[in-house]
Amino acid sequence: MLTAYDFSMARIVDEAGIDVILVGDSASNVMAGHETTLPITLDQMIYHASSVVRAVQRSLVVVDMPFGSYQGNSKEALSSAIKIMKESGGHAVKMEGGQEIIESIGRILTVGIPVMGHLGLTPQSIYKFGTYVVRAKEEEEAQRLIDDAKALEAVGCFAIVLEKIPAQLAARVAEMVSIPIIGIGAGNGVDGQVLVVHDMLGINNEFNPRFLRKYNNLHEQMMQSFQSYIQDVRSGDFPNESEQY
Ligand code: KIV
């Protein structure tokens, strides 16, 4: 799984053969420049998701339910999920949290909307955690995470993202539940992996967590391209004879 937030990127990600495209609320960070994922709205998520859906031929498109769109009560959660499905054309939603949101997940599932869970580091709760460090290192929190994963499976989630937890714990969870576990910073004992596309392409050269493998250095390549363009325009080299009518 990889994230995408716009038509052009989603088209390439889909063509490359990625199974699942996540329209993550990380759009709040990488697209809008916010410090957290909290500010992004339901309508903004729908805008990103519908752009992605228009590009996709084969991938499953999962859309993050943004902060504030499902935590209030299950009725509100259901109407947010329905709005996402109706207006974006996405195929499933993702929600952060465990037993505390089970009722909402159950209600969304009853109308036929598939739900992906998300446990471990859940960025929408950053002000509760206070930091983005690895979660569930202590036994008590690890046990709560295991219980939450079992509850998400029991209610009917089709997969769970585990973010930034010890690899051993993630592997234990993957063995305990039968639905796919998709990890980010959760080691390789799980069933799948997810990365934020801007991070794995190396667009942001200031974000270098241990779990991130950069498959490119687009920051440098884009910088070089933009600087070459500036130079070519200033020098009169661009456009040349074959680049004009
Ligand atoms: O919003 C997002 O991109 C995510 C992934 C990091 C799993 O939730």
PDB file of C-alpha atoms and ligand atoms in Angstrom:
ATOM      1  CA  MET A   1       0.000   0.000   0.000  1.00  0.00           C
ATOM      2  CA  LEU A   2       1.176   3.538  -0.783  1.00  0.00           C
ATOM      3  CA  THR A   3      -0.503   6.879  -0.232  1.00  0.00           C
ATOM      4  CA  ALA A   4      -1.621   9.220  -3.011  1.00  0.00           C
ATOM      5  CA  TYR A   5      -3.591  12.426  -2.841  1.00  0.00           C
ATOM      6  CA  ASP A   6      -3.858  13.636  -6.424  1.00  0.00           C
ATOM      7  CA  PHE A   7      -4.650  12.396  -9.927  1.00  0.00           C
ATOM      8  CA  SER A   8      -1.162  12.427 -11.457  1.00  0.00           C
ATOM      9  CA  MET A   9       0.577  10.628  -8.603  1.00  0.00           C
ATOM     10  CA  ALA A  10      -2.249   8.101  -8.211  1.00  0.00           C
ATOM     11  CA  ARG A  11      -2.054   7.265 -11.906  1.00  0.00           C
ATOM     12  CA  ILE A  12       1.613   6.296 -11.644  1.00  0.00           C
ATOM     13  CA  VAL A  13       1.156   4.439  -8.355  1.00  0.00           C
ATOM     14  CA  ASP A  14      -1.758   2.476  -9.830  1.00  0.00           C
ATOM     15  CA  GLU A  15       0.116   1.726 -13.074  1.00  0.00           C
ATOM     16  CA  ALA A  16       3.100   0.494 -11.063  1.00  0.00           C
ATOM     17  CA  GLY A  17       0.932  -2.286  -9.646  1.00  0.00           C
ATOM     18  CA  ILE A  18       0.318  -1.191  -6.046  1.00  0.00           C
ATOM     19  CA  ASP A  19      -2.539  -3.227  -4.510  1.00  0.00           C
ATOM     20  CA  VAL A  20      -3.989  -0.518  -2.269  1.00  0.00           C
ATOM     21  CA  ILE A  21      -3.826   3.270  -2.529  1.00  0.00           C
ATOM     22  CA  LEU A  22      -4.424   5.047   0.752  1.00  0.00           C
ATOM     23  CA  VAL A  23      -5.756   8.570   0.529  1.00  0.00           C
ATOM     24  CA  GLY A  24      -4.234   9.283   3.914  1.00  0.00           C
ATOM     25  CA  ASP A  25      -5.009  12.222   6.155  1.00  0.00           C
ATOM     26  CA  SER A  26      -1.230  12.692   5.935  1.00  0.00           C
ATOM     27  CA  ALA A  27      -2.399  14.948   3.072  1.00  0.00           C
ATOM     28  CA  SER A  28      -2.759  17.459   5.898  1.00  0.00           C
ATOM     29  CA  ASN A  29       1.045  17.348   6.322  1.00  0.00           C
ATOM     30  CA  VAL A  30       2.463  16.668   2.877  1.00  0.00           C
ATOM     31  CA  MET A  31      -0.070  18.483   0.707  1.00  0.00           C
ATOM     32  CA  ALA A  32      -1.234  21.318   2.958  1.00  0.00           C
ATOM     33  CA  GLY A  33       1.837  21.856   5.147  1.00  0.00           C
ATOM     34  CA  HIS A  34       0.082  21.470   8.505  1.00  0.00           C
ATOM     35  CA  GLU A  35       2.103  20.199  11.444  1.00  0.00           C
ATOM     36  CA  THR A  36      -0.459  17.509  12.297  1.00  0.00           C
ATOM     37  CA  THR A  37      -3.230  15.560  10.586  1.00  0.00           C
ATOM     38  CA  LEU A  38      -5.906  17.243  12.695  1.00  0.00           C
ATOM     39  CA  PRO A  39      -6.829  20.241  10.522  1.00  0.00           C
ATOM     40  CA  ILE A  40      -7.817  18.396   7.338  1.00  0.00           C
ATOM     41  CA  THR A  41     -11.585  18.408   6.772  1.00  0.00           C
ATOM     42  CA  LEU A  42     -14.023  15.853   5.425  1.00  0.00           C
ATOM     43  CA  ASP A  43     -14.546  17.910   2.261  1.00  0.00           C
ATOM     44  CA  GLN A  44     -10.791  18.231   1.723  1.00  0.00           C
ATOM     45  CA  MET A  45     -10.370  14.459   2.106  1.00  0.00           C
ATOM     46  CA  ILE A  46     -13.170  13.962  -0.421  1.00  0.00           C
ATOM     47  CA  TYR A  47     -11.448  16.348  -2.843  1.00  0.00           C
ATOM     48  CA  HIS A  48      -8.191  14.358  -2.609  1.00  0.00           C
ATOM     49  CA  ALA A  49      -9.943  10.994  -2.761  1.00  0.00           C
ATOM     50  CA  SER A  50     -12.061  11.836  -5.804  1.00  0.00           C
ATOM     51  CA  SER A  51      -8.922  13.018  -7.651  1.00  0.00           C
ATOM     52  CA  VAL A  52      -7.275   9.672  -6.854  1.00  0.00           C
ATOM     53  CA  VAL A  53     -10.325   7.617  -7.819  1.00  0.00           C
ATOM     54  CA  ARG A  54     -10.431   9.285 -11.261  1.00  0.00           C
ATOM     55  CA  ALA A  55      -6.876   8.055 -11.907  1.00  0.00           C
ATOM     56  CA  VAL A  56      -7.197   4.502 -10.712  1.00  0.00           C
ATOM     57  CA  GLN A  57      -7.834   1.500 -12.963  1.00  0.00           C
ATOM     58  CA  ARG A  58      -7.051  -1.375 -10.648  1.00  0.00           C
ATOM     59  CA  SER A  59      -5.965  -0.495  -7.098  1.00  0.00           C
ATOM     60  CA  LEU A  60      -8.285  -0.588  -4.088  1.00  0.00           C
ATOM     61  CA  VAL A  61      -8.733   2.996  -2.858  1.00  0.00           C
ATOM     62  CA  VAL A  62      -8.980   3.406   0.925  1.00  0.00           C
ATOM     63  CA  VAL A  63      -9.878   6.850   2.277  1.00  0.00           C
ATOM     64  CA  ASP A  64      -8.920   8.065   5.752  1.00  0.00           C
ATOM     65  CA  MET A  65     -11.785   9.396   7.830  1.00  0.00           C
ATOM     66  CA  PRO A  66     -10.411  12.708   9.126  1.00  0.00           C
ATOM     67  CA  PHE A  67     -10.195  13.797  12.747  1.00  0.00           C
ATOM     68  CA  GLY A  68     -13.551  14.934  14.068  1.00  0.00           C
ATOM     69  CA  SER A  69     -15.619  13.125  11.448  1.00  0.00           C
ATOM     70  CA  TYR A  70     -16.262   9.929  13.452  1.00  0.00           C
ATOM     71  CA  GLN A  71     -15.207  10.310  17.093  1.00  0.00           C
ATOM     72  CA  GLY A  72     -18.408  12.033  18.240  1.00  0.00           C
ATOM     73  CA  ASN A  73     -20.939   9.222  17.924  1.00  0.00           C
ATOM     74  CA  SER A  74     -21.745   6.324  15.625  1.00  0.00           C
ATOM     75  CA  LYS A  75     -24.505   8.187  13.769  1.00  0.00           C
ATOM     76  CA  GLU A  76     -22.116  10.986  12.873  1.00  0.00           C
ATOM     77  CA  ALA A  77     -19.460   8.419  11.931  1.00  0.00           C
ATOM     78  CA  LEU A  78     -21.883   6.675   9.603  1.00  0.00           C
ATOM     79  CA  SER A  79     -22.939   9.857   7.853  1.00  0.00           C
ATOM     80  CA  SER A  80     -19.260  10.863   7.377  1.00  0.00           C
ATOM     81  CA  ALA A  81     -18.427   7.451   5.902  1.00  0.00           C
ATOM     82  CA  ILE A  82     -21.449   7.580   3.583  1.00  0.00           C
ATOM     83  CA  LYS A  83     -20.474  11.088   2.425  1.00  0.00           C
ATOM     84  CA  ILE A  84     -16.947   9.860   1.627  1.00  0.00           C
ATOM     85  CA  MET A  85     -18.218   6.872  -0.351  1.00  0.00           C
ATOM     86  CA  LYS A  86     -20.893   8.865  -2.236  1.00  0.00           C
ATOM     87  CA  GLU A  87     -18.813  11.912  -3.093  1.00  0.00           C
ATOM     88  CA  SER A  88     -15.343  10.431  -3.632  1.00  0.00           C
ATOM     89  CA  GLY A  89     -16.049   7.042  -5.190  1.00  0.00           C
ATOM     90  CA  GLY A  90     -13.510   5.438  -2.832  1.00  0.00           C
ATOM     91  CA  HIS A  91     -13.819   1.756  -2.022  1.00  0.00           C
ATOM     92  CA  ALA A  92     -13.269   1.665   1.754  1.00  0.00           C
ATOM     93  CA  VAL A  93     -12.514   3.901   4.729  1.00  0.00           C
ATOM     94  CA  LYS A  94      -9.784   3.779   7.365  1.00  0.00           C
ATOM     95  CA  MET A  95     -10.332   4.781  10.994  1.00  0.00           C
ATOM     96  CA  GLU A  96      -7.854   5.274  13.832  1.00  0.00           C
ATOM     97  CA  GLY A  97      -8.637   3.597  17.141  1.00  0.00           C
ATOM     98  CA  GLY A  98      -9.686   0.376  18.851  1.00  0.00           C
ATOM     99  CA  GLN A  99     -12.466  -0.577  21.225  1.00  0.00           C
ATOM    100  CA  GLU A 100     -13.479   3.040  21.841  1.00  0.00           C
ATOM    101  CA  ILE A 101     -14.738   3.331  18.233  1.00  0.00           C
ATOM    102  CA  ILE A 102     -16.074  -0.221  17.788  1.00  0.00           C
ATOM    103  CA  GLU A 103     -19.709   0.885  17.786  1.00  0.00           C
ATOM    104  CA  SER A 104     -19.032   3.363  14.976  1.00  0.00           C
ATOM    105  CA  ILE A 105     -17.092   0.809  12.927  1.00  0.00           C
ATOM    106  CA  GLY A 106     -19.908  -1.709  13.372  1.00  0.00           C
ATOM    107  CA  ARG A 107     -22.515   0.786  12.218  1.00  0.00           C
ATOM    108  CA  ILE A 108     -20.479   1.715   9.133  1.00  0.00           C
ATOM    109  CA  LEU A 109     -19.988  -1.959   8.273  1.00  0.00           C
ATOM    110  CA  THR A 110     -23.727  -2.647   8.457  1.00  0.00           C
ATOM    111  CA  VAL A 111     -24.358  -0.447   5.420  1.00  0.00           C
ATOM    112  CA  GLY A 112     -21.714  -2.260   3.390  1.00  0.00           C
ATOM    113  CA  ILE A 113     -18.757   0.093   3.708  1.00  0.00           C
ATOM    114  CA  PRO A 114     -15.502  -1.839   4.257  1.00  0.00           C
ATOM    115  CA  VAL A 115     -13.378  -0.522   7.124  1.00  0.00           C
ATOM    116  CA  MET A 116      -9.611  -0.722   7.619  1.00  0.00           C
ATOM    117  CA  GLY A 117      -8.463  -0.237  11.213  1.00  0.00           C
ATOM    118  CA  HIS A 118      -5.387   1.685  12.399  1.00  0.00           C
ATOM    119  CA  LEU A 119      -3.614   1.028  15.717  1.00  0.00           C
ATOM    120  CA  GLY A 120      -0.298   1.830  17.377  1.00  0.00           C
ATOM    121  CA  LEU A 121       0.815   5.365  16.659  1.00  0.00           C
ATOM    122  CA  THR A 122      -2.419   7.040  15.632  1.00  0.00           C
ATOM    123  CA  PRO A 123      -1.464  10.570  14.562  1.00  0.00           C
ATOM    124  CA  GLN A 124      -4.963  11.963  15.148  1.00  0.00           C
ATOM    125  CA  SER A 125      -4.277  11.437  18.885  1.00  0.00           C
ATOM    126  CA  ILE A 126      -0.916  13.190  18.842  1.00  0.00           C
ATOM    127  CA  TYR A 127      -1.937  15.623  21.559  1.00  0.00           C
ATOM    128  CA  LYS A 128      -2.779  12.681  23.840  1.00  0.00           C
ATOM    129  CA  PHE A 129       0.570  10.957  23.155  1.00  0.00           C
ATOM    130  CA  GLY A 130       2.594  14.169  23.079  1.00  0.00           C
ATOM    131  CA  THR A 131       5.213  12.704  20.729  1.00  0.00           C
ATOM    132  CA  TYR A 132       5.623  10.577  17.599  1.00  0.00           C
ATOM    133  CA  VAL A 133       7.877   7.998  19.302  1.00  0.00           C
ATOM    134  CA  VAL A 134       7.362   4.219  19.056  1.00  0.00           C
ATOM    135  CA  ARG A 135       4.148   3.034  20.767  1.00  0.00           C
ATOM    136  CA  ALA A 136       3.314  -0.058  22.837  1.00  0.00           C
ATOM    137  CA  LYS A 137       6.815  -0.769  24.130  1.00  0.00           C
ATOM    138  CA  GLU A 138       5.415  -1.517  27.583  1.00  0.00           C
ATOM    139  CA  GLU A 139       3.434  -4.703  28.252  1.00  0.00           C
ATOM    140  CA  GLU A 140       0.238  -2.919  29.327  1.00  0.00           C
ATOM    141  CA  GLU A 141      -0.052  -0.901  26.133  1.00  0.00           C
ATOM    142  CA  ALA A 142       1.014  -3.914  24.045  1.00  0.00           C
ATOM    143  CA  GLN A 143      -1.771  -6.011  25.585  1.00  0.00           C
ATOM    144  CA  ARG A 144      -4.306  -3.247  24.930  1.00  0.00           C
ATOM    145  CA  LEU A 145      -3.174  -3.125  21.298  1.00  0.00           C
ATOM    146  CA  ILE A 146      -3.596  -6.912  20.963  1.00  0.00           C
ATOM    147  CA  ASP A 147      -7.088  -6.680  22.452  1.00  0.00           C
ATOM    148  CA  ASP A 148      -7.935  -3.819  20.096  1.00  0.00           C
ATOM    149  CA  ALA A 149      -6.694  -5.776  17.059  1.00  0.00           C
ATOM    150  CA  LYS A 150      -8.848  -8.755  18.067  1.00  0.00           C
ATOM    151  CA  ALA A 151     -11.848  -6.442  18.544  1.00  0.00           C
ATOM    152  CA  LEU A 152     -11.314  -4.869  15.100  1.00  0.00           C
ATOM    153  CA  GLU A 153     -11.173  -8.317  13.524  1.00  0.00           C
ATOM    154  CA  ALA A 154     -14.253  -9.485  15.430  1.00  0.00           C
ATOM    155  CA  VAL A 155     -16.341  -6.473  14.393  1.00  0.00           C
ATOM    156  CA  GLY A 156     -15.459  -7.076  10.722  1.00  0.00           C
ATOM    157  CA  CYS A 157     -12.550  -4.817   9.653  1.00  0.00           C
ATOM    158  CA  PHE A 158     -10.934  -6.216   6.503  1.00  0.00           C
ATOM    159  CA  ALA A 159      -7.375  -5.160   7.443  1.00  0.00           C
ATOM    160  CA  ILE A 160      -5.461  -3.219  10.092  1.00  0.00           C
ATOM    161  CA  VAL A 161      -2.608  -0.732   9.806  1.00  0.00           C
ATOM    162  CA  LEU A 162      -0.093  -0.988  12.649  1.00  0.00           C
ATOM    163  CA  GLU A 163       2.032   2.131  12.902  1.00  0.00           C
ATOM    164  CA  LYS A 164       5.358   2.510  14.694  1.00  0.00           C
ATOM    165  CA  ILE A 165       5.312  -0.349  17.192  1.00  0.00           C
ATOM    166  CA  PRO A 166       7.985  -2.953  18.013  1.00  0.00           C
ATOM    167  CA  ALA A 167       8.423  -5.494  15.204  1.00  0.00           C
ATOM    168  CA  GLN A 168       7.975  -8.419  17.587  1.00  0.00           C
ATOM    169  CA  LEU A 169       4.613  -7.143  18.781  1.00  0.00           C
ATOM    170  CA  ALA A 170       3.430  -6.503  15.210  1.00  0.00           C
ATOM    171  CA  ALA A 171       4.405 -10.065  14.219  1.00  0.00           C
ATOM    172  CA  ARG A 172       2.523 -11.415  17.258  1.00  0.00           C
ATOM    173  CA  VAL A 173      -0.603  -9.507  16.243  1.00  0.00           C
ATOM    174  CA  ALA A 174      -0.277 -10.732  12.649  1.00  0.00           C
ATOM    175  CA  GLU A 175      -0.218 -14.310  13.938  1.00  0.00           C
ATOM    176  CA  MET A 176      -3.167 -13.790  16.248  1.00  0.00           C
ATOM    177  CA  VAL A 177      -5.594 -12.320  13.737  1.00  0.00           C
ATOM    178  CA  SER A 178      -6.524 -13.677  10.334  1.00  0.00           C
ATOM    179  CA  ILE A 179      -7.105 -10.344   8.539  1.00  0.00           C
ATOM    180  CA  PRO A 180      -4.121  -8.679   6.800  1.00  0.00           C
ATOM    181  CA  ILE A 181      -1.872  -6.527   8.981  1.00  0.00           C
ATOM    182  CA  ILE A 182      -0.212  -3.675   7.101  1.00  0.00           C
ATOM    183  CA  GLY A 183       2.787  -2.173   8.835  1.00  0.00           C
ATOM    184  CA  ILE A 184       4.527   1.178   8.830  1.00  0.00           C
ATOM    185  CA  GLY A 185       7.502   1.152  11.147  1.00  0.00           C
ATOM    186  CA  ALA A 186       6.277  -2.232  12.409  1.00  0.00           C
ATOM    187  CA  GLY A 187       8.878  -4.605  10.965  1.00  0.00           C
ATOM    188  CA  ASN A 188       8.552  -7.365   8.397  1.00  0.00           C
ATOM    189  CA  GLY A 189       6.598  -9.965  10.343  1.00  0.00           C
ATOM    190  CA  VAL A 190       3.336  -8.533   9.039  1.00  0.00           C
ATOM    191  CA  ASP A 191       1.375  -9.146   5.847  1.00  0.00           C
ATOM    192  CA  GLY A 192       1.960  -5.894   3.971  1.00  0.00           C
ATOM    193  CA  GLN A 193       3.639  -2.499   4.195  1.00  0.00           C
ATOM    194  CA  VAL A 194       2.554   1.089   3.689  1.00  0.00           C
ATOM    195  CA  LEU A 195       4.588   4.248   3.174  1.00  0.00           C
ATOM    196  CA  VAL A 196       3.712   7.848   2.478  1.00  0.00           C
ATOM    197  CA  VAL A 197       4.565   8.339  -1.180  1.00  0.00           C
ATOM    198  CA  HIS A 198       6.295  11.708  -0.685  1.00  0.00           C
ATOM    199  CA  ASP A 199       8.518  10.150   1.986  1.00  0.00           C
ATOM    200  CA  MET A 200       9.577   7.089  -0.023  1.00  0.00           C
ATOM    201  CA  LEU A 201      10.313   9.274  -3.053  1.00  0.00           C
ATOM    202  CA  GLY A 202      12.554  11.501  -0.928  1.00  0.00           C
ATOM    203  CA  ILE A 203      10.622  14.684  -1.725  1.00  0.00           C
ATOM    204  CA  ASN A 204      10.914  15.929   1.842  1.00  0.00           C
ATOM    205  CA  ASN A 205      14.587  15.709   2.781  1.00  0.00           C
ATOM    206  CA  GLU A 206      13.923  16.735   6.396  1.00  0.00           C
ATOM    207  CA  PHE A 207      11.888  13.625   7.293  1.00  0.00           C
ATOM    208  CA  ASN A 208      14.233  10.719   7.997  1.00  0.00           C
ATOM    209  CA  PRO A 209      12.749   8.275  10.515  1.00  0.00           C
ATOM    210  CA  ARG A 210      14.458   4.915  11.010  1.00  0.00           C
ATOM    211  CA  PHE A 211      11.596   2.975   9.382  1.00  0.00           C
ATOM    212  CA  LEU A 212      11.684   4.927   6.125  1.00  0.00           C
ATOM    213  CA  ARG A 213      13.440   3.533   3.062  1.00  0.00           C
ATOM    214  CA  LYS A 214      13.885   6.192   0.404  1.00  0.00           C
ATOM    215  CA  TYR A 215      13.553   4.802  -3.109  1.00  0.00           C
ATOM    216  CA  ASN A 216      14.595   8.065  -4.715  1.00  0.00           C
ATOM    217  CA  ASN A 217      15.926  11.485  -3.905  1.00  0.00           C
ATOM    218  CA  LEU A 218      13.339  13.576  -5.683  1.00  0.00           C
ATOM    219  CA  HIS A 219      14.110  16.591  -3.525  1.00  0.00           C
ATOM    220  CA  GLU A 220      17.551  16.835  -5.102  1.00  0.00           C
ATOM    221  CA  GLN A 221      16.363  15.899  -8.590  1.00  0.00           C
ATOM    222  CA  MET A 222      13.514  18.405  -8.536  1.00  0.00           C
ATOM    223  CA  MET A 223      15.787  21.102  -7.140  1.00  0.00           C
ATOM    224  CA  GLN A 224      18.254  20.505  -9.991  1.00  0.00           C
ATOM    225  CA  SER A 225      15.453  20.581 -12.574  1.00  0.00           C
ATOM    226  CA  PHE A 226      14.011  23.853 -11.255  1.00  0.00           C
ATOM    227  CA  GLN A 227      17.436  25.480 -11.077  1.00  0.00           C
ATOM    228  CA  SER A 228      18.305  24.350 -14.619  1.00  0.00           C
ATOM    229  CA  TYR A 229      15.008  25.810 -15.847  1.00  0.00           C
ATOM    230  CA  ILE A 230      15.722  29.142 -14.132  1.00  0.00           C
ATOM    231  CA  GLN A 231      19.179  29.218 -15.672  1.00  0.00           C
ATOM    232  CA  ASP A 232      17.903  28.294 -19.167  1.00  0.00           C
ATOM    233  CA  VAL A 233      15.167  30.947 -19.120  1.00  0.00           C
ATOM    234  CA  ARG A 234      17.467  33.642 -17.785  1.00  0.00           C
ATOM    235  CA  SER A 235      20.169  32.848 -20.338  1.00  0.00           C
ATOM    236  CA  GLY A 236      17.679  32.777 -23.223  1.00  0.00           C
ATOM    237  CA  ASP A 237      18.528  29.139 -23.964  1.00  0.00           C
ATOM    238  CA  PHE A 238      14.908  28.053 -23.392  1.00  0.00           C
ATOM    239  CA  PRO A 239      12.886  27.896 -25.563  1.00  0.00           C
ATOM    240  CA  ASN A 240      15.129  27.128 -28.521  1.00  0.00           C
ATOM    241  CA  GLU A 241      14.064  26.991 -32.197  1.00  0.00           C
ATOM    242  CA  SER A 242      12.624  23.496 -31.973  1.00  0.00           C
ATOM    243  CA  GLU A 243      10.629  24.452 -28.876  1.00  0.00           C
ATOM    244  CA  GLN A 244       8.640  27.233 -30.510  1.00  0.00           C
ATOM    245  CA  TYR A 245       6.025  27.655 -33.301  1.00  0.00           C
TER     246      TYR A 245
HETATM  247  O1  KIV B   1      -2.391   9.122   6.678  1.00  0.00           O
HETATM  248  C1  KIV B   1      -1.573   8.255   6.349  1.00  0.00           C
HETATM  249  O2  KIV B   1      -0.781   8.419   5.422  1.00  0.00           O
HETATM  250  C2  KIV B   1      -1.566   7.016   7.109  1.00  0.00           C
HETATM  251  C3  KIV B   1      -0.440   6.075   6.867  1.00  0.00           C
HETATM  252  C4  KIV B   1       0.809   6.578   7.457  1.00  0.00           C
HETATM  253  C5  KIV B   1      -0.767   4.702   7.330  1.00  0.00           C
HETATM  254  O3  KIV B   1      -2.426   6.787   7.902  1.00  0.00           O
END
